[in-house]
């Protein structure tokens, strides 16, 4: 009985060692992404002629400054397949400690400059785009977006993210 127990313990120890050596052992805790991008809207629905604010917040989870951010925002494939849908981004602002300030550009171009990098460790920046649906637009479903982003940190590291889909911020146009 004793040799059977020691054999099982030995086998368990060998398996644990092999898992640890080859990196297959479960980690104690998951590290957050170096930079996280989140999306929110001020309304879940809109109508033809209406507007919704789409806010994107990038959070620096590292112990180094974010020096540079590049981001795109594009409609999902299903959104592009609706020829009756007409919309555009008509405004852009960056939330700052002293209030809101206009962005340097709008639409699916480089939004990164709008975040006002440098972003210190643990801090966030929020850019808000105004999505306006044309008054003569068809309005029969969700308007969805996805985004890619790239961030560079002052320790010379970088992180890529994407595609980041925005299912929680899809706007129902009805």
PDB file of C-alpha atoms in Angstrom:
ATOM      1  CA  UNK A   1       0.000   0.000   0.000  1.00  0.00           C
ATOM      2  CA  UNK A   2       2.810   2.365   0.873  1.00  0.00           C
ATOM      3  CA  UNK A   3       4.592   1.902  -2.492  1.00  0.00           C
ATOM      4  CA  UNK A   4       1.322   2.536  -4.372  1.00  0.00           C
ATOM      5  CA  UNK A   5       0.790   5.823  -2.493  1.00  0.00           C
ATOM      6  CA  UNK A   6       4.363   6.980  -3.053  1.00  0.00           C
ATOM      7  CA  UNK A   7       4.113   6.035  -6.727  1.00  0.00           C
ATOM      8  CA  UNK A   8       0.967   8.204  -7.116  1.00  0.00           C
ATOM      9  CA  UNK A   9       2.562  11.108  -5.261  1.00  0.00           C
ATOM     10  CA  UNK A  10       5.698  10.759  -7.355  1.00  0.00           C
ATOM     11  CA  UNK A  11       3.687  10.699 -10.563  1.00  0.00           C
ATOM     12  CA  UNK A  12       1.730  13.786  -9.450  1.00  0.00           C
ATOM     13  CA  UNK A  13       4.964  15.612  -8.624  1.00  0.00           C
ATOM     14  CA  UNK A  14       6.486  14.725 -12.002  1.00  0.00           C
ATOM     15  CA  UNK A  15       3.365  15.926 -13.865  1.00  0.00           C
ATOM     16  CA  UNK A  16       3.299  19.197 -11.892  1.00  0.00           C
ATOM     17  CA  UNK A  17       6.988  19.741 -12.633  1.00  0.00           C
ATOM     18  CA  UNK A  18       6.521  19.106 -16.373  1.00  0.00           C
ATOM     19  CA  UNK A  19       3.537  21.446 -16.546  1.00  0.00           C
ATOM     20  CA  UNK A  20       5.515  24.176 -14.769  1.00  0.00           C
ATOM     21  CA  UNK A  21       8.589  23.706 -17.001  1.00  0.00           C
ATOM     22  CA  UNK A  22       6.583  23.866 -20.227  1.00  0.00           C
ATOM     23  CA  UNK A  23       4.436  26.783 -19.087  1.00  0.00           C
ATOM     24  CA  UNK A  24       1.208  24.860 -18.905  1.00  0.00           C
ATOM     25  CA  UNK A  25       0.621  25.331 -15.197  1.00  0.00           C
ATOM     26  CA  UNK A  26      -2.279  27.628 -14.315  1.00  0.00           C
ATOM     27  CA  UNK A  27      -1.187  31.125 -13.387  1.00  0.00           C
ATOM     28  CA  UNK A  28      -1.972  32.576  -9.978  1.00  0.00           C
ATOM     29  CA  UNK A  29      -3.645  35.642 -11.479  1.00  0.00           C
ATOM     30  CA  UNK A  30      -4.140  37.083 -14.928  1.00  0.00           C
ATOM     31  CA  UNK A  31      -2.325  40.338 -15.658  1.00  0.00           C
ATOM     32  CA  UNK A  32      -4.488  43.049 -17.195  1.00  0.00           C
ATOM     33  CA  UNK A  33      -3.771  44.056 -20.774  1.00  0.00           C
ATOM     34  CA  UNK A  34      -1.021  46.727 -20.952  1.00  0.00           C
ATOM     35  CA  UNK A  35      -3.579  49.109 -22.464  1.00  0.00           C
ATOM     36  CA  UNK A  36      -7.313  48.482 -22.457  1.00  0.00           C
ATOM     37  CA  UNK A  37      -9.832  50.004 -24.855  1.00  0.00           C
ATOM     38  CA  UNK A  38     -13.511  50.170 -23.834  1.00  0.00           C
ATOM     39  CA  UNK A  39     -16.603  51.531 -25.575  1.00  0.00           C
ATOM     40  CA  UNK A  40     -19.860  53.067 -24.309  1.00  0.00           C
ATOM     41  CA  UNK A  41     -22.761  55.011 -25.795  1.00  0.00           C
ATOM     42  CA  UNK A  42     -25.066  57.590 -24.260  1.00  0.00           C
ATOM     43  CA  UNK A  43     -28.111  55.885 -25.801  1.00  0.00           C
ATOM     44  CA  UNK A  44     -28.932  52.346 -26.912  1.00  0.00           C
ATOM     45  CA  UNK A  45     -31.263  53.504 -29.693  1.00  0.00           C
ATOM     46  CA  UNK A  46     -31.635  56.275 -32.237  1.00  0.00           C
ATOM     47  CA  UNK A  47     -33.970  57.226 -35.080  1.00  0.00           C
ATOM     48  CA  UNK A  48     -33.466  58.817 -38.496  1.00  0.00           C
ATOM     49  CA  UNK A  49     -32.209  62.341 -37.858  1.00  0.00           C
ATOM     50  CA  UNK A  50     -30.960  61.363 -34.391  1.00  0.00           C
ATOM     51  CA  UNK A  51     -27.492  61.303 -32.871  1.00  0.00           C
ATOM     52  CA  UNK A  52     -25.651  59.059 -30.423  1.00  0.00           C
ATOM     53  CA  UNK A  53     -22.330  59.704 -28.691  1.00  0.00           C
ATOM     54  CA  UNK A  54     -19.856  56.804 -28.943  1.00  0.00           C
ATOM     55  CA  UNK A  55     -17.154  57.094 -26.259  1.00  0.00           C
ATOM     56  CA  UNK A  56     -13.878  55.191 -26.374  1.00  0.00           C
ATOM     57  CA  UNK A  57     -11.659  55.056 -23.297  1.00  0.00           C
ATOM     58  CA  UNK A  58      -8.065  53.867 -23.346  1.00  0.00           C
ATOM     59  CA  UNK A  59      -6.601  52.945 -19.949  1.00  0.00           C
ATOM     60  CA  UNK A  60      -2.877  52.639 -19.260  1.00  0.00           C
ATOM     61  CA  UNK A  61      -2.431  49.528 -17.086  1.00  0.00           C
ATOM     62  CA  UNK A  62       1.394  49.634 -17.152  1.00  0.00           C
ATOM     63  CA  UNK A  63       3.836  51.396 -14.848  1.00  0.00           C
ATOM     64  CA  UNK A  64       5.149  53.464 -17.787  1.00  0.00           C
ATOM     65  CA  UNK A  65       3.600  56.352 -19.714  1.00  0.00           C
ATOM     66  CA  UNK A  66       1.747  55.758 -22.975  1.00  0.00           C
ATOM     67  CA  UNK A  67       3.610  57.924 -25.461  1.00  0.00           C
ATOM     68  CA  UNK A  68       1.719  57.176 -28.637  1.00  0.00           C
ATOM     69  CA  UNK A  69      -1.678  55.722 -29.569  1.00  0.00           C
ATOM     70  CA  UNK A  70      -2.967  54.785 -33.012  1.00  0.00           C
ATOM     71  CA  UNK A  71      -6.594  53.729 -33.373  1.00  0.00           C
ATOM     72  CA  UNK A  72      -9.081  53.122 -36.160  1.00  0.00           C
ATOM     73  CA  UNK A  73     -12.829  52.667 -35.930  1.00  0.00           C
ATOM     74  CA  UNK A  74     -14.754  50.999 -38.742  1.00  0.00           C
ATOM     75  CA  UNK A  75     -18.305  49.731 -39.266  1.00  0.00           C
ATOM     76  CA  UNK A  76     -18.875  45.985 -38.975  1.00  0.00           C
ATOM     77  CA  UNK A  77     -19.467  44.002 -42.158  1.00  0.00           C
ATOM     78  CA  UNK A  78     -23.187  43.682 -41.418  1.00  0.00           C
ATOM     79  CA  UNK A  79     -23.458  47.461 -41.018  1.00  0.00           C
ATOM     80  CA  UNK A  80     -21.784  48.037 -44.403  1.00  0.00           C
ATOM     81  CA  UNK A  81     -24.242  45.657 -46.097  1.00  0.00           C
ATOM     82  CA  UNK A  82     -27.199  47.974 -45.490  1.00  0.00           C
ATOM     83  CA  UNK A  83     -27.386  50.375 -48.475  1.00  0.00           C
ATOM     84  CA  UNK A  84     -30.351  52.226 -46.922  1.00  0.00           C
ATOM     85  CA  UNK A  85     -28.366  53.208 -43.824  1.00  0.00           C
ATOM     86  CA  UNK A  86     -26.839  56.691 -43.949  1.00  0.00           C
ATOM     87  CA  UNK A  87     -24.747  57.995 -41.049  1.00  0.00           C
ATOM     88  CA  UNK A  88     -21.584  59.932 -40.348  1.00  0.00           C
ATOM     89  CA  UNK A  89     -19.379  61.036 -37.487  1.00  0.00           C
ATOM     90  CA  UNK A  90     -20.097  64.725 -37.055  1.00  0.00           C
ATOM     91  CA  UNK A  91     -18.163  65.617 -33.948  1.00  0.00           C
ATOM     92  CA  UNK A  92     -15.271  64.529 -31.782  1.00  0.00           C
ATOM     93  CA  UNK A  93     -14.116  65.628 -28.335  1.00  0.00           C
ATOM     94  CA  UNK A  94     -11.533  64.651 -25.730  1.00  0.00           C
ATOM     95  CA  UNK A  95     -12.525  64.729 -22.063  1.00  0.00           C
ATOM     96  CA  UNK A  96      -9.910  66.626 -20.046  1.00  0.00           C
ATOM     97  CA  UNK A  97      -9.662  67.722 -16.419  1.00  0.00           C
ATOM     98  CA  UNK A  98     -10.621  71.259 -17.478  1.00  0.00           C
ATOM     99  CA  UNK A  99     -13.544  70.162 -19.667  1.00  0.00           C
ATOM    100  CA  UNK A 100     -14.065  68.919 -23.176  1.00  0.00           C
ATOM    101  CA  UNK A 101     -11.756  69.926 -26.013  1.00  0.00           C
ATOM    102  CA  UNK A 102     -12.221  69.324 -29.774  1.00  0.00           C
ATOM    103  CA  UNK A 103     -10.341  66.453 -31.416  1.00  0.00           C
ATOM    104  CA  UNK A 104      -7.892  66.864 -34.238  1.00  0.00           C
ATOM    105  CA  UNK A 105      -9.943  64.647 -36.570  1.00  0.00           C
ATOM    106  CA  UNK A 106     -13.051  62.503 -36.854  1.00  0.00           C
ATOM    107  CA  UNK A 107     -14.180  59.328 -38.537  1.00  0.00           C
ATOM    108  CA  UNK A 108     -12.282  56.103 -39.063  1.00  0.00           C
ATOM    109  CA  UNK A 109      -8.960  57.860 -39.549  1.00  0.00           C
ATOM    110  CA  UNK A 110      -6.195  58.023 -36.944  1.00  0.00           C
ATOM    111  CA  UNK A 111      -8.017  58.649 -33.674  1.00  0.00           C
ATOM    112  CA  UNK A 112      -4.879  58.054 -31.622  1.00  0.00           C
ATOM    113  CA  UNK A 113      -3.702  61.650 -31.649  1.00  0.00           C
ATOM    114  CA  UNK A 114      -7.026  62.631 -30.150  1.00  0.00           C
ATOM    115  CA  UNK A 115      -6.254  60.859 -26.862  1.00  0.00           C
ATOM    116  CA  UNK A 116      -3.815  63.568 -25.856  1.00  0.00           C
ATOM    117  CA  UNK A 117      -0.950  61.166 -25.108  1.00  0.00           C
ATOM    118  CA  UNK A 118       1.111  61.131 -22.847  1.00  0.00           C
ATOM    119  CA  UNK A 119      -1.118  58.967 -20.625  1.00  0.00           C
ATOM    120  CA  UNK A 120       0.464  58.349 -17.186  1.00  0.00           C
ATOM    121  CA  UNK A 121       0.280  54.915 -15.502  1.00  0.00           C
ATOM    122  CA  UNK A 122      -3.178  54.052 -14.187  1.00  0.00           C
ATOM    123  CA  UNK A 123      -4.881  56.929 -16.000  1.00  0.00           C
ATOM    124  CA  UNK A 124      -7.409  56.935 -18.826  1.00  0.00           C
ATOM    125  CA  UNK A 125      -8.382  59.184 -21.706  1.00  0.00           C
ATOM    126  CA  UNK A 126     -11.818  59.270 -23.317  1.00  0.00           C
ATOM    127  CA  UNK A 127     -12.603  60.358 -26.867  1.00  0.00           C
ATOM    128  CA  UNK A 128     -16.260  60.790 -27.839  1.00  0.00           C
ATOM    129  CA  UNK A 129     -17.476  60.687 -31.439  1.00  0.00           C
ATOM    130  CA  UNK A 130     -20.954  61.923 -32.349  1.00  0.00           C
ATOM    131  CA  UNK A 131     -22.695  59.474 -34.684  1.00  0.00           C
ATOM    132  CA  UNK A 132     -25.488  61.178 -36.621  1.00  0.00           C
ATOM    133  CA  UNK A 133     -28.042  59.169 -38.610  1.00  0.00           C
ATOM    134  CA  UNK A 134     -29.356  61.017 -41.678  1.00  0.00           C
ATOM    135  CA  UNK A 135     -33.011  62.081 -41.623  1.00  0.00           C
ATOM    136  CA  UNK A 136     -33.689  60.092 -44.834  1.00  0.00           C
ATOM    137  CA  UNK A 137     -31.834  56.982 -43.635  1.00  0.00           C
ATOM    138  CA  UNK A 138     -33.326  53.535 -43.497  1.00  0.00           C
ATOM    139  CA  UNK A 139     -33.377  52.441 -39.894  1.00  0.00           C
ATOM    140  CA  UNK A 140     -33.964  48.747 -39.372  1.00  0.00           C
ATOM    141  CA  UNK A 141     -31.280  47.241 -37.182  1.00  0.00           C
ATOM    142  CA  UNK A 142     -28.031  47.659 -35.321  1.00  0.00           C
ATOM    143  CA  UNK A 143     -25.168  49.943 -36.255  1.00  0.00           C
ATOM    144  CA  UNK A 144     -21.986  48.221 -35.075  1.00  0.00           C
ATOM    145  CA  UNK A 145     -18.282  49.047 -35.104  1.00  0.00           C
ATOM    146  CA  UNK A 146     -14.912  47.445 -34.505  1.00  0.00           C
ATOM    147  CA  UNK A 147     -11.563  48.999 -33.752  1.00  0.00           C
ATOM    148  CA  UNK A 148      -7.835  48.304 -33.870  1.00  0.00           C
ATOM    149  CA  UNK A 149      -5.407  50.135 -31.635  1.00  0.00           C
ATOM    150  CA  UNK A 150      -1.670  50.278 -31.082  1.00  0.00           C
ATOM    151  CA  UNK A 151       0.032  51.871 -28.072  1.00  0.00           C
ATOM    152  CA  UNK A 152       3.703  52.618 -27.398  1.00  0.00           C
ATOM    153  CA  UNK A 153       5.030  53.037 -23.867  1.00  0.00           C
ATOM    154  CA  UNK A 154       7.981  55.003 -22.498  1.00  0.00           C
ATOM    155  CA  UNK A 155       9.787  51.737 -21.639  1.00  0.00           C
ATOM    156  CA  UNK A 156      10.007  51.056 -25.428  1.00  0.00           C
ATOM    157  CA  UNK A 157       7.412  48.291 -25.313  1.00  0.00           C
ATOM    158  CA  UNK A 158       4.206  48.309 -27.326  1.00  0.00           C
ATOM    159  CA  UNK A 159       0.896  46.539 -27.484  1.00  0.00           C
ATOM    160  CA  UNK A 160      -1.556  45.778 -30.273  1.00  0.00           C
ATOM    161  CA  UNK A 161      -5.237  45.300 -29.733  1.00  0.00           C
ATOM    162  CA  UNK A 162      -7.851  44.259 -32.134  1.00  0.00           C
ATOM    163  CA  UNK A 163     -10.109  43.732 -33.554  1.00  0.00           C
ATOM    164  CA  UNK A 164     -12.011  45.105 -30.583  1.00  0.00           C
ATOM    165  CA  UNK A 165     -15.705  44.673 -31.356  1.00  0.00           C
ATOM    166  CA  UNK A 166     -18.303  46.847 -29.716  1.00  0.00           C
ATOM    167  CA  UNK A 167     -21.294  44.539 -29.192  1.00  0.00           C
ATOM    168  CA  UNK A 168     -22.300  46.305 -25.978  1.00  0.00           C
ATOM    169  CA  UNK A 169     -22.402  49.617 -27.823  1.00  0.00           C
ATOM    170  CA  UNK A 170     -24.281  48.605 -30.938  1.00  0.00           C
ATOM    171  CA  UNK A 171     -26.924  51.209 -31.517  1.00  0.00           C
ATOM    172  CA  UNK A 172     -30.385  50.055 -32.516  1.00  0.00           C
ATOM    173  CA  UNK A 173     -31.727  52.304 -35.235  1.00  0.00           C
ATOM    174  CA  UNK A 174     -35.518  52.035 -35.238  1.00  0.00           C
TER     175      UNK A 174
END
